[in-house]
Every structure is written in C-alpha cells, then in structure tokens.
Short mmCIF file of C-alpha atoms and ligand atoms in Angstrom, two decimals:
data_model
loop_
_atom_site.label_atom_id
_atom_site.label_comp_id
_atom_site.label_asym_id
_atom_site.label_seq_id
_atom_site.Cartn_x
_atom_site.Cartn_y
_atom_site.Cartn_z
CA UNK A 19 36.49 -2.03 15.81
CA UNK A 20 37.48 -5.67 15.88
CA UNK A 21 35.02 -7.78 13.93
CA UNK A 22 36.89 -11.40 13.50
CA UNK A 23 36.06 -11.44 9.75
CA UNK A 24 36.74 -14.54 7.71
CA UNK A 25 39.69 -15.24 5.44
CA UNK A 26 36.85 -14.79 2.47
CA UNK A 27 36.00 -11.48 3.76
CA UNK A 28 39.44 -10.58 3.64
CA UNK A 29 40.18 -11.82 0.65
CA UNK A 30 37.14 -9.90 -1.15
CA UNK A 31 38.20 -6.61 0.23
CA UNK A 32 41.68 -6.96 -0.02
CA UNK A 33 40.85 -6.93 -3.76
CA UNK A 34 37.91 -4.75 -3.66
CA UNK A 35 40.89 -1.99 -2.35
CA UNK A 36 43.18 -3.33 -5.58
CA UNK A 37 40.14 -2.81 -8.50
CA UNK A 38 38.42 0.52 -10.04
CA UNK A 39 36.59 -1.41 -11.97
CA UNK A 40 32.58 -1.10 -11.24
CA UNK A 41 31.17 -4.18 -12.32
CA UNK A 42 34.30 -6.51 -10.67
CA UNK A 43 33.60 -4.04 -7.43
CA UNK A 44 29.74 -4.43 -7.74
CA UNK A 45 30.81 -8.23 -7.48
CA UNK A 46 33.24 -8.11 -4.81
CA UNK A 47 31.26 -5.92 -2.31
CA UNK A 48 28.53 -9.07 -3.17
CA UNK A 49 30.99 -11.69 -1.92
CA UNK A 50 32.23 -9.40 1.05
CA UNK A 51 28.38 -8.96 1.62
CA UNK A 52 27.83 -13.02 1.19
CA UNK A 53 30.70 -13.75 3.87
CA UNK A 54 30.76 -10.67 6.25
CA UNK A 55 29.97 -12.57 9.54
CA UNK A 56 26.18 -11.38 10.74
CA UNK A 57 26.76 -10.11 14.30
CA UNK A 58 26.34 -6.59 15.91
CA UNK A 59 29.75 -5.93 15.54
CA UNK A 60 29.71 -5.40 11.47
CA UNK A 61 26.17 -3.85 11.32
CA UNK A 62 27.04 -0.86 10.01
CA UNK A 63 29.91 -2.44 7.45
CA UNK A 64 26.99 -4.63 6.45
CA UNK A 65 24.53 -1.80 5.61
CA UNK A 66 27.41 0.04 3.91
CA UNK A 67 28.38 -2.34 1.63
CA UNK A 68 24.02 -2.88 1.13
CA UNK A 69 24.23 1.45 -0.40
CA UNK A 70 27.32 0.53 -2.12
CA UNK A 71 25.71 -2.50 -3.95
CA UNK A 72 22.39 -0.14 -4.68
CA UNK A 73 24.41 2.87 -5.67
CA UNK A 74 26.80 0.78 -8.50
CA UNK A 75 23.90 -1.35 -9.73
CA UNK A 76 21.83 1.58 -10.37
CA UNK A 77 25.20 3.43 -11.89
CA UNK A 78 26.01 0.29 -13.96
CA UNK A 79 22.09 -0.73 -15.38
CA UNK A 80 22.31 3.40 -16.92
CA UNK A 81 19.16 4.90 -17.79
CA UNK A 82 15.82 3.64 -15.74
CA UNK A 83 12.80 1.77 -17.37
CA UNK A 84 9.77 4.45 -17.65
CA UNK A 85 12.69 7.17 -16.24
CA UNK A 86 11.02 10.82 -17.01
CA UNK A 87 14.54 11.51 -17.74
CA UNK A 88 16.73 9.13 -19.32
CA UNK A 89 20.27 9.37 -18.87
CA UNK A 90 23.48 7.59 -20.42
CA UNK A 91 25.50 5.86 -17.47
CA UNK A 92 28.38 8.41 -16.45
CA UNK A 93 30.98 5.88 -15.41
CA UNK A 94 33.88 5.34 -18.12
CA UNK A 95 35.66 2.10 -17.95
CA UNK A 96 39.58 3.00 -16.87
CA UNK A 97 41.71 2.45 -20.34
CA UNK A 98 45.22 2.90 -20.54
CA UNK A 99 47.62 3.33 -17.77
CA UNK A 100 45.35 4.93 -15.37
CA UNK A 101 42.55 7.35 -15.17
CA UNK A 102 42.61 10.71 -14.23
CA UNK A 103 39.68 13.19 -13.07
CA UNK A 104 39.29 16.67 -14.29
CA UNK A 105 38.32 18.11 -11.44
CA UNK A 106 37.62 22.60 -10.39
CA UNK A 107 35.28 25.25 -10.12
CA UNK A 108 33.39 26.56 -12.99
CA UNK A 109 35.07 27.62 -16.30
CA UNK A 110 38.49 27.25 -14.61
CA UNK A 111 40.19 25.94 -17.93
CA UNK A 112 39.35 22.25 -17.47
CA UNK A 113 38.05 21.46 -21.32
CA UNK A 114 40.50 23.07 -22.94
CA UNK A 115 42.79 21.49 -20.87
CA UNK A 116 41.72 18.28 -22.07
CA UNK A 117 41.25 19.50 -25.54
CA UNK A 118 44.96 20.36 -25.74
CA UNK A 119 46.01 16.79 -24.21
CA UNK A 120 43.91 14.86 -25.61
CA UNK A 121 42.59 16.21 -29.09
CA UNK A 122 38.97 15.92 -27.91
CA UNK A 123 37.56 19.37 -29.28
CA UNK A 124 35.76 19.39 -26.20
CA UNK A 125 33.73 22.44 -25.68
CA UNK A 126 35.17 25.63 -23.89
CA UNK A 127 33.04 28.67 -23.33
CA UNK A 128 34.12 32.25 -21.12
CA UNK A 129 31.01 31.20 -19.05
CA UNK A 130 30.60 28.73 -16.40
CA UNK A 131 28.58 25.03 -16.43
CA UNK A 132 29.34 24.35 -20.13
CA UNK A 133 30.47 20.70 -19.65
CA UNK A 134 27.76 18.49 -18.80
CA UNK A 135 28.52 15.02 -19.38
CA UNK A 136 31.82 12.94 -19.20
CA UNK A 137 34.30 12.75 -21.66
CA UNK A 138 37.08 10.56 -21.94
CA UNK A 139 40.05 10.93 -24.20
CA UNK A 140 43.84 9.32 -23.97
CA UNK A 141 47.25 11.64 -24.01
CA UNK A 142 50.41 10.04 -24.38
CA UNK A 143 53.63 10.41 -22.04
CA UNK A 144 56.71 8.56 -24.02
CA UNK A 145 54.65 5.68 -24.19
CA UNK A 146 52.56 5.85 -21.50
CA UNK A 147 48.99 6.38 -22.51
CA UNK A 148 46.33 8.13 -19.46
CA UNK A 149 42.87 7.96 -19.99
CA UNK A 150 41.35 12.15 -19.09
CA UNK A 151 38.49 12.50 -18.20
CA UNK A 152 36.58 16.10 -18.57
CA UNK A 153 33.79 16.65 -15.99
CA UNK A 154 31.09 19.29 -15.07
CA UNK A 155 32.17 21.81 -12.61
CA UNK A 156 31.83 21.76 -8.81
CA UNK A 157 29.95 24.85 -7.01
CA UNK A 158 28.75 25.59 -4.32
CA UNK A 159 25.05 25.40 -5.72
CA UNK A 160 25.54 22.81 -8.16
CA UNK A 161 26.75 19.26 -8.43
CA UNK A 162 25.71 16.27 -11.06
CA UNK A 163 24.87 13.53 -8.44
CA UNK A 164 26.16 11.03 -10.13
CA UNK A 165 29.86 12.99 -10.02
CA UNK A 166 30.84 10.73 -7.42
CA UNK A 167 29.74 8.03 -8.77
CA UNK A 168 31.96 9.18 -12.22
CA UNK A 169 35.08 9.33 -10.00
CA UNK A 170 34.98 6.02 -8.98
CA UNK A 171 36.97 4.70 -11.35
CA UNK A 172 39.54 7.17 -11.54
CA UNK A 173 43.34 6.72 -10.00
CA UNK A 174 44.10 10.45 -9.59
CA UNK A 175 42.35 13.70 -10.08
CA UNK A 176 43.76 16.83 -11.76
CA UNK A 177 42.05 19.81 -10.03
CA UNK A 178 42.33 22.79 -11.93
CA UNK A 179 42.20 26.33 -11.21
CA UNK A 180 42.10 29.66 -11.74
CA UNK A 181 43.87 32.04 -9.42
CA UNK A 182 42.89 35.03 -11.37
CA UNK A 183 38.91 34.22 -10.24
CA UNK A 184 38.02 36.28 -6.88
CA UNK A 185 36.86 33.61 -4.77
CA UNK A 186 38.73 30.72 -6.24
CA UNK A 187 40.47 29.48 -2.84
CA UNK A 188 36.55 29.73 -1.05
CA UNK A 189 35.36 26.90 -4.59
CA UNK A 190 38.46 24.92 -3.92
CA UNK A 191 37.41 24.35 -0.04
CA UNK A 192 33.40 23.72 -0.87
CA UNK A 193 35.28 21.04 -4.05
CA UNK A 194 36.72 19.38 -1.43
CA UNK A 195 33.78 19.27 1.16
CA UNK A 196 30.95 18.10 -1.17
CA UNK A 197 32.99 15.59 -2.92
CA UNK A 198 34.31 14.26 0.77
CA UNK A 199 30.73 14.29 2.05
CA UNK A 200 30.69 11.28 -0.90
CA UNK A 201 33.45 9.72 0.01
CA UNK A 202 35.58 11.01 -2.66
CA UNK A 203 38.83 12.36 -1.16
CA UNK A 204 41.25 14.68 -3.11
CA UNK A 205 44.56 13.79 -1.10
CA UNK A 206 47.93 15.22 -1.30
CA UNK A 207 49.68 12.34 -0.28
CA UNK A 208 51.28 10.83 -3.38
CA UNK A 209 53.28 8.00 -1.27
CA UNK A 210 56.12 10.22 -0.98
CA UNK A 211 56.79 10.18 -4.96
CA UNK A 212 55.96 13.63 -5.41
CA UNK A 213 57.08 16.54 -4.03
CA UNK A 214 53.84 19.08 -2.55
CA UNK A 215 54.08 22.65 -3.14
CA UNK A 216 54.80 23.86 -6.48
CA UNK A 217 56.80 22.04 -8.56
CA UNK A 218 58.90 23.98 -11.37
CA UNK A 219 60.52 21.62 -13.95
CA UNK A 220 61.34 17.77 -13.23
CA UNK A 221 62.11 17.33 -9.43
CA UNK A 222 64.89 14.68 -9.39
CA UNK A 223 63.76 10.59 -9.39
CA UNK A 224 63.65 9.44 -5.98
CA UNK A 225 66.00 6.49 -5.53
CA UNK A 226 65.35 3.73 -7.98
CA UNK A 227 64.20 1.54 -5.90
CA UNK A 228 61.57 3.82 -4.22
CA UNK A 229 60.01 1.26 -1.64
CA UNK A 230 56.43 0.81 -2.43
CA UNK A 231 55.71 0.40 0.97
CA UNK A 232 55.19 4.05 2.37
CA UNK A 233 51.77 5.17 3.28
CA UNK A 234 49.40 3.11 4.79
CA UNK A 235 48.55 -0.41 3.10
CA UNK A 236 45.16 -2.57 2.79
CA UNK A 237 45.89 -3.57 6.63
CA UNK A 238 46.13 -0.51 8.43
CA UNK A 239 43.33 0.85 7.29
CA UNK A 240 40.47 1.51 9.45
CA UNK A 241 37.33 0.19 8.33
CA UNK A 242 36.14 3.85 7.65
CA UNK A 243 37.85 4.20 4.62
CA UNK A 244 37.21 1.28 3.07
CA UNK A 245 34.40 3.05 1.04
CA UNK A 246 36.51 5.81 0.95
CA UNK A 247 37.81 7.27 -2.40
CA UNK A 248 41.19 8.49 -1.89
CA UNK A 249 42.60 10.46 -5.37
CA UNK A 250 45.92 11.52 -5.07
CA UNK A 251 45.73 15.13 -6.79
CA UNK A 252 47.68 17.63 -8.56
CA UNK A 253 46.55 21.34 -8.28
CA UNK A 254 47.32 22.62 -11.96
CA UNK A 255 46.50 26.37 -11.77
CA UNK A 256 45.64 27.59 -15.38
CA UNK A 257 45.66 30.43 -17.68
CA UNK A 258 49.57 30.94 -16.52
CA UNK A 259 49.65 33.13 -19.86
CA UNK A 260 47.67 35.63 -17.88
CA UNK A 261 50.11 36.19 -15.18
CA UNK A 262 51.49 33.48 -12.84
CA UNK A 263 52.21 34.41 -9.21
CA UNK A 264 53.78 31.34 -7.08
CA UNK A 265 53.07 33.16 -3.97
CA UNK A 266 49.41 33.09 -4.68
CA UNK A 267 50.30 29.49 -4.53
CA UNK A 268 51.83 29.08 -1.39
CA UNK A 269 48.92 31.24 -0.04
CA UNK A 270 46.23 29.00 -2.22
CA UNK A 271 47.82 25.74 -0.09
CA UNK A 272 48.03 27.38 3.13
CA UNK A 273 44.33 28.54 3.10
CA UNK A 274 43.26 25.08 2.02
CA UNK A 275 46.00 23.27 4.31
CA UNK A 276 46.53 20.58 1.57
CA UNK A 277 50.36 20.31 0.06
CA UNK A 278 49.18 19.39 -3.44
CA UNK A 279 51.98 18.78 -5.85
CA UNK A 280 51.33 22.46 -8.28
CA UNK A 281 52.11 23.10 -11.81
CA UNK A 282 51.32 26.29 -13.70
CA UNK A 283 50.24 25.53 -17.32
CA UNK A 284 48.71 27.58 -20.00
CA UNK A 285 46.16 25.53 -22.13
CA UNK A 286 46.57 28.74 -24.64
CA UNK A 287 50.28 28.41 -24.81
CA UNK A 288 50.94 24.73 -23.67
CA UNK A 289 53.44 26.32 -21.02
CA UNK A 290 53.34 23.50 -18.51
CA UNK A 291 51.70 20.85 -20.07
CA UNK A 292 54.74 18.24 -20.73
CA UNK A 293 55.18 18.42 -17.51
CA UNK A 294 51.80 17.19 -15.95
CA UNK A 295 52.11 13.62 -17.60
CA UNK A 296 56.05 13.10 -16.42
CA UNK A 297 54.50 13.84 -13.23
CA UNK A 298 51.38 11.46 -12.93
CA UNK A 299 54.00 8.82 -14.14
CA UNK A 300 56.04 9.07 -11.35
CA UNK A 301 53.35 9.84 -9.16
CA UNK A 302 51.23 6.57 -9.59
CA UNK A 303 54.11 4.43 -10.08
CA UNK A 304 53.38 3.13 -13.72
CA UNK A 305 55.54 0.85 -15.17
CA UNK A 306 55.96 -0.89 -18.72
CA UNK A 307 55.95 -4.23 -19.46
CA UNK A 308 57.16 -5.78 -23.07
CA UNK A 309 55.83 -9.32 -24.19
CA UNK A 310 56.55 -11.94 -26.07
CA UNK A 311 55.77 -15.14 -27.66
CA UNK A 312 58.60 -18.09 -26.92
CA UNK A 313 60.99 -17.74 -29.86
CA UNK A 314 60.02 -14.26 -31.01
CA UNK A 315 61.67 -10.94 -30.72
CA UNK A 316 59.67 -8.74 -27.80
CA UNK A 317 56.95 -6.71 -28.90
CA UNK A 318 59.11 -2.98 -28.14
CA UNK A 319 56.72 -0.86 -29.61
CA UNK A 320 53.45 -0.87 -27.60
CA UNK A 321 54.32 -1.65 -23.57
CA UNK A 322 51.39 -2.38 -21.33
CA UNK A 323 51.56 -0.66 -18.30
CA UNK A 324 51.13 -1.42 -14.62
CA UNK A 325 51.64 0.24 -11.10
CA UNK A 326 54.99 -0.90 -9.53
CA UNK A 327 54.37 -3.84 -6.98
CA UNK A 328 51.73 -5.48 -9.67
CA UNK A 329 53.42 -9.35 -10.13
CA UNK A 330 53.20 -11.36 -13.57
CA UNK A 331 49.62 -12.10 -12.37
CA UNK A 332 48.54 -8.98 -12.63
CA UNK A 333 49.94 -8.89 -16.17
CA UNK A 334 48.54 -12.15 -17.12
CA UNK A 335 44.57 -11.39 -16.05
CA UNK A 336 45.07 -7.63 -18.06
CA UNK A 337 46.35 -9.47 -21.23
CA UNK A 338 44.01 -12.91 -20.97
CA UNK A 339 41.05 -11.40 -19.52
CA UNK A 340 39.15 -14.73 -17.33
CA UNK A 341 42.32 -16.77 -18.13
CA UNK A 342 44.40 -15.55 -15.60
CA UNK A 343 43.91 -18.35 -14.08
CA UNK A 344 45.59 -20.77 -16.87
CA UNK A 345 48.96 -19.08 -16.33
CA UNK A 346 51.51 -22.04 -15.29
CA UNK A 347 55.01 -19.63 -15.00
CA UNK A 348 56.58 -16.82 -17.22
CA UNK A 349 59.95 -16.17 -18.28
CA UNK A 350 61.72 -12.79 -17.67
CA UNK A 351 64.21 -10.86 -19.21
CA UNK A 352 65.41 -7.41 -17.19
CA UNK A 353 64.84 -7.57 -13.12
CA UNK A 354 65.13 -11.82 -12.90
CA UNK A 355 68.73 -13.01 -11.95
CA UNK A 356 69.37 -13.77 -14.86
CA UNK A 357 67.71 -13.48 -18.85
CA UNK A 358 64.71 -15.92 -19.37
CA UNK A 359 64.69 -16.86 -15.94
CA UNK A 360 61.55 -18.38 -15.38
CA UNK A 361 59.16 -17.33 -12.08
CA UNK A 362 56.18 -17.57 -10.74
CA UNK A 363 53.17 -15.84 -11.15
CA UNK A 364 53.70 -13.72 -7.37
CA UNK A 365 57.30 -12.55 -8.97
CA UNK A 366 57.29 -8.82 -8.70
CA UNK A 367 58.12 -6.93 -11.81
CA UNK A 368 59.85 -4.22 -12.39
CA UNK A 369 59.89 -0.89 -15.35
CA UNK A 370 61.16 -2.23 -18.77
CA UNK A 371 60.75 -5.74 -18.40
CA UNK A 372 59.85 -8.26 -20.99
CA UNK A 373 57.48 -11.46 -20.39
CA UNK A 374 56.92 -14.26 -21.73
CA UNK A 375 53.93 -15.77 -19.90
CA UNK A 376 53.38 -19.82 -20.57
CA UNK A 377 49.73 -20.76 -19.99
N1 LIG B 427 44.02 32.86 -21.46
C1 LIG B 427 43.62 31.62 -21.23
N2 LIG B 427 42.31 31.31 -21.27
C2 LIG B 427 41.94 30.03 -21.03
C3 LIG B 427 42.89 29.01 -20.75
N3 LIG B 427 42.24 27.87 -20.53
C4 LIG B 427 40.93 28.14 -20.69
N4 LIG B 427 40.73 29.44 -20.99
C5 LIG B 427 39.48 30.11 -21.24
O1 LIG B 427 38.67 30.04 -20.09
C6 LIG B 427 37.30 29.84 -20.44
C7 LIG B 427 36.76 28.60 -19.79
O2 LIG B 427 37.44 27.48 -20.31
P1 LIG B 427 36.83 26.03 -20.24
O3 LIG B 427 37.90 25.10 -20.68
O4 LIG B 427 35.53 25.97 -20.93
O5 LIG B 427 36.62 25.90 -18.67
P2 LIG B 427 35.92 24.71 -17.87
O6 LIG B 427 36.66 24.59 -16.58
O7 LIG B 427 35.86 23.50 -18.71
O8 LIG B 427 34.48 25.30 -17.63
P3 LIG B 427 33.12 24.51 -17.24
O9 LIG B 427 32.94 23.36 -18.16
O10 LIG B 427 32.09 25.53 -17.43
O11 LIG B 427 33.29 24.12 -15.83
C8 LIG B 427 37.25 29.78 -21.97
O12 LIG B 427 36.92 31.04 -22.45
C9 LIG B 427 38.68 29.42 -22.34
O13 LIG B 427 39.05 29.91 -23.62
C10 LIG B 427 44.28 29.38 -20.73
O14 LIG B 427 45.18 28.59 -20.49
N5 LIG B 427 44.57 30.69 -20.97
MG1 LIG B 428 34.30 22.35 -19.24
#
C-alpha cells in the first residue's frame, strides 16, 4: 500500500534494511517510529515497528529486575566478516560442527536438546574470519523463544542435517514454519552467487564482475518484509562418514521445495568442511580491504572485510566507530583509475583494495 512516507522515513529504513546490529536497529526503528506519518494508511507499520521496539529492548536490557528466572541476553554482537546461524533438528551434528570449525569444545552428546545457550566462535577462510554461532535445536515441541530473537543478527544460516534420522525431511519443514511464523526466513536465494542443489567441489566464479544488483533491492520490497528476516542458507547434511546418498538430496529439496545450495561434510572426518567457508565467501559477497597510513607500506596481513557494493564509507564508520562522519576523501590503490587516486567517500570498492582514508 502507498503511504507517502517522508524522506526521514526512508532514510531510517533504508538503513534499518543495511544493519544487524540490535542496538543501531533498536534506534532506527525509533526514528522510523518518530517520522512515520500518523494516518490510517501506516497503522499497522506503526504498531509493527511499536513490537519490534518492545521485543529488542527487552532482548538488549538481558535478564529482568525481580525475573524468577534470570537469563543472560542471547543476542551475540556480529564479529568478523559476517555471522552465520547453526541452524537443524535435534542432535543433527550442529556442535561438533562448530567444534571442528571453530575450536569451541562445544558440547556434543548421541541425544537430542544438549545445546542450550548460544555460542559464538570465529573459523577462518584464507583470511576471511566468520563469526558461528551454535544454537539449541528446533522441534516440533520445542523452541527457546528468544531463538528468533538470536538470529537477528546473523547474515546466513547453516542448517544442518541428518539424512540418516527417519523423519528428518518432516523437522526440516516444521524448522522452517516456526522460525517463518517469527519472521525469520531460511531462503535459498543467494543472489544468484550460488548454485542450489548439491554442490560437489568449487562450482566455477561467476563472472568477476557479478552485478550486485540481482534480487530484489531496499525499493521493491513490499512493506511486509521489512520485518522480515531473510537468511540465505546452506543445507549441510552431516555424518557423510556414515553413508552419503545425493539422491536422498534431490528428494530432501523436492519434498521441502527449497533449492538450498548442499554440501555433504563429516564433522568426524572433516570431509566437506573446506568447502563450506569458500562457499559463504562467495555467497555473501565478502570482500577485503587493506589500509594504510599516508607514507606507510599497507597493512597486508590482517584485511577487514566487507560485502561487495559497501563504499569507503562503509569502511570508514567500521574502522572509526562515531567518526565516520570526519572522513574528508581516501586514496585508493587497486579498482581507482589509477594508484592513489583519491575519491570520495560514495566510491564503490572492490576485493583487494588498499585505503588510505584522510579524516
Ligand atoms: N559419525 C558421525 N557422528 C557425528 C557427526 N557429527 C556429529 N555426530 C554425532 O552425533 C551426535 C550429536 O551431535 P551434536 O553435535 O551434539 O548434535 P547437535 O545438532 O548439536 O545436537 P543438539 O544440541 O542436541 O541439537 C553426537 O553423538 C556426535 O558425536 C559426524 O560427522 N559423523
Ligand atoms: Mg548441539
């Protein structure tokens, strides 16, 4: 529906959309709240973004004065390139999963429910560092309530299963429907960067200048999603040292009518695992960036990383948190014309580059 919202409104939700970052969400949703025009028209955007504020201030202010039960807050701030969900049915290989990527030692059981909290932990690519997070299972009977809430942050969501479980297609489709019932949407559409259907070794990189402008942007949106969650997801099936049988797969995908990008790993073996952080690379788009200091060598080492279409912006409020603003131009060495050519703080930059940003 047409509501003739203000430039401010836009504004605020254009970069609500950009951040997964609770508290700078809890504050946008209280601009687009301040300057959503009050007519008939946005009555139920207004009382949506009025649950969203309630839900992420109670998420962000953790455990309750006087609470019978207290609890530790469940959201984990995104570190590293991007954040990824462990997502699946009960004792479907998830923690050991992250154990072997990450080094956590979380704690693996043959019975089901044995995660209970969150836990973060960082696995490198090359030198691309994700942020994993383990989760409780989904089932049909149980789900933490705040799960949803956890997932916020996250940029894509592993969802890992095991084919050898009777019944295992059945969790996948109640996974889906309680977690979409909270707006959290495991999608298979990975802009076109990954292939769906299951994926054995390194499909080939798309053409290097893979425009960034498939799927739908900010604009096209209906208003429906904007609340929306939308994880783009890999289906890892596990415990491929126990047999591995790709038409189960294609079966698995037709049932659920999803095309999930699939890998087969073995958190046992480690058959698979390279693969899975090549692939959320080139999934979400990340990109390094080097830096440096005017008359200094580039910092090679340790990259930051950003998803492609970020601009020098982007890098600048990521390195000088609240000083964004201060940036006057940066120089660039790799996608400018030319070597130290200096831009502006819209120029778009591209995998490998190295900035010097003048404040
Ligand atoms: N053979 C084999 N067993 C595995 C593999 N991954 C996990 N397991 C076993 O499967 C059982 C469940 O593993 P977990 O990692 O605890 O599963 P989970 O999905 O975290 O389970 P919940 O936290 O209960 O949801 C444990 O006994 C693991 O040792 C694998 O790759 N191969
Ligand atoms: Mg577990």
């Amino acid at each position: 529906m047409p509501t003739n919202v203000s430039p401010e409104y836009k504004k605020a939700e254009a970069a609500f959309r950009q951040t997964r970052d609770p508290a700078e969400r809890l504050d946008l949703l209280r601009e687009m709240l301040k300057t959503i025009p009050k007519h008939k028209g946005t009555e139920h955007l207004q009382a949506d973004i009025k649950t969203r504020i309630k839900e992420l201030t109670a998420e962000l202010s953790g455990p309750q004065k006087g609470a019978v039960r207290t609890e530790p807050t469940h959201v984990i701030r995104a570190e590293g390139a991007a954040q990824i969900s462990l997502i699946g049915p009960p004792n479907s290989g998830k923690s050991l999963l992250h154990s072997r990527l990450t080094g956590s030692q979380a704690e693996t059981a043959p019975y089901p429910h044995t995660t209970q909290a969150p836990l973060p932990g960082m696995f490198m690519h090359n030198d691309v560092q994700f942020q994993l997070v383990d989760l409780p299972a989904v089932s049909a009977d149980v789900m933490a309530p705040w799960l949803p809430n956890a997932m916020q942050p996250a940029h894509a969501a592993l969802l890992v299963v095991d084919l050898h479980e009777a019944g295992c297609m059945e969790e996948v489709i109640i996974i889906r429907e309680r977690l979409a019932e909270k707006r959290i949407v495991l999608t298979d559409d990975w802009s076109g960067r990954l292939p769906g259907g299951l994926i054995e070794g390194l499909p080939e990189p798309e053409s290097p200048e893979s425009d960034s402008d498939t799927g739908p942007g900010p604009d096209d949106e209906a208003d429906e999603t904007l609340f929306h969650t939308l994880l783009p997801t890999l289906l890892v099936v596990s415990k491929s040292d126990l047999g591995f049988d790709p038409d189960e797969v294609d079966v698995m995908l037709e049932l659920i009518e999803m095309r999930y990008p699939t890998v087969g790993i073995s958190a046992e073996t480690g058959e698979g695992l390279e693969s899975l952080g090549a692939l959320l690379r080139r999934g979400l788009d990340v990109i390094r960036i080097y830096t440096k200091v005017p008359g200094k060598p580039p910092e090679m080492k340790r990259p930051f990383t950003v998803f492609r279409g970020d601009t020098v912006a982007d890098v600048a409020s990521m390195i000088h948190r609240g000083r964004a603003q201060d940036l006057r131009f940066a120089k660039v060495w790799g996608s400018g014309k030319f070597d130290g050519q200096q831009v502006g703080v819209d120029f778009m930059i591209d995998d490998g580059d190295i900035l010097e940003l003048h404040m």
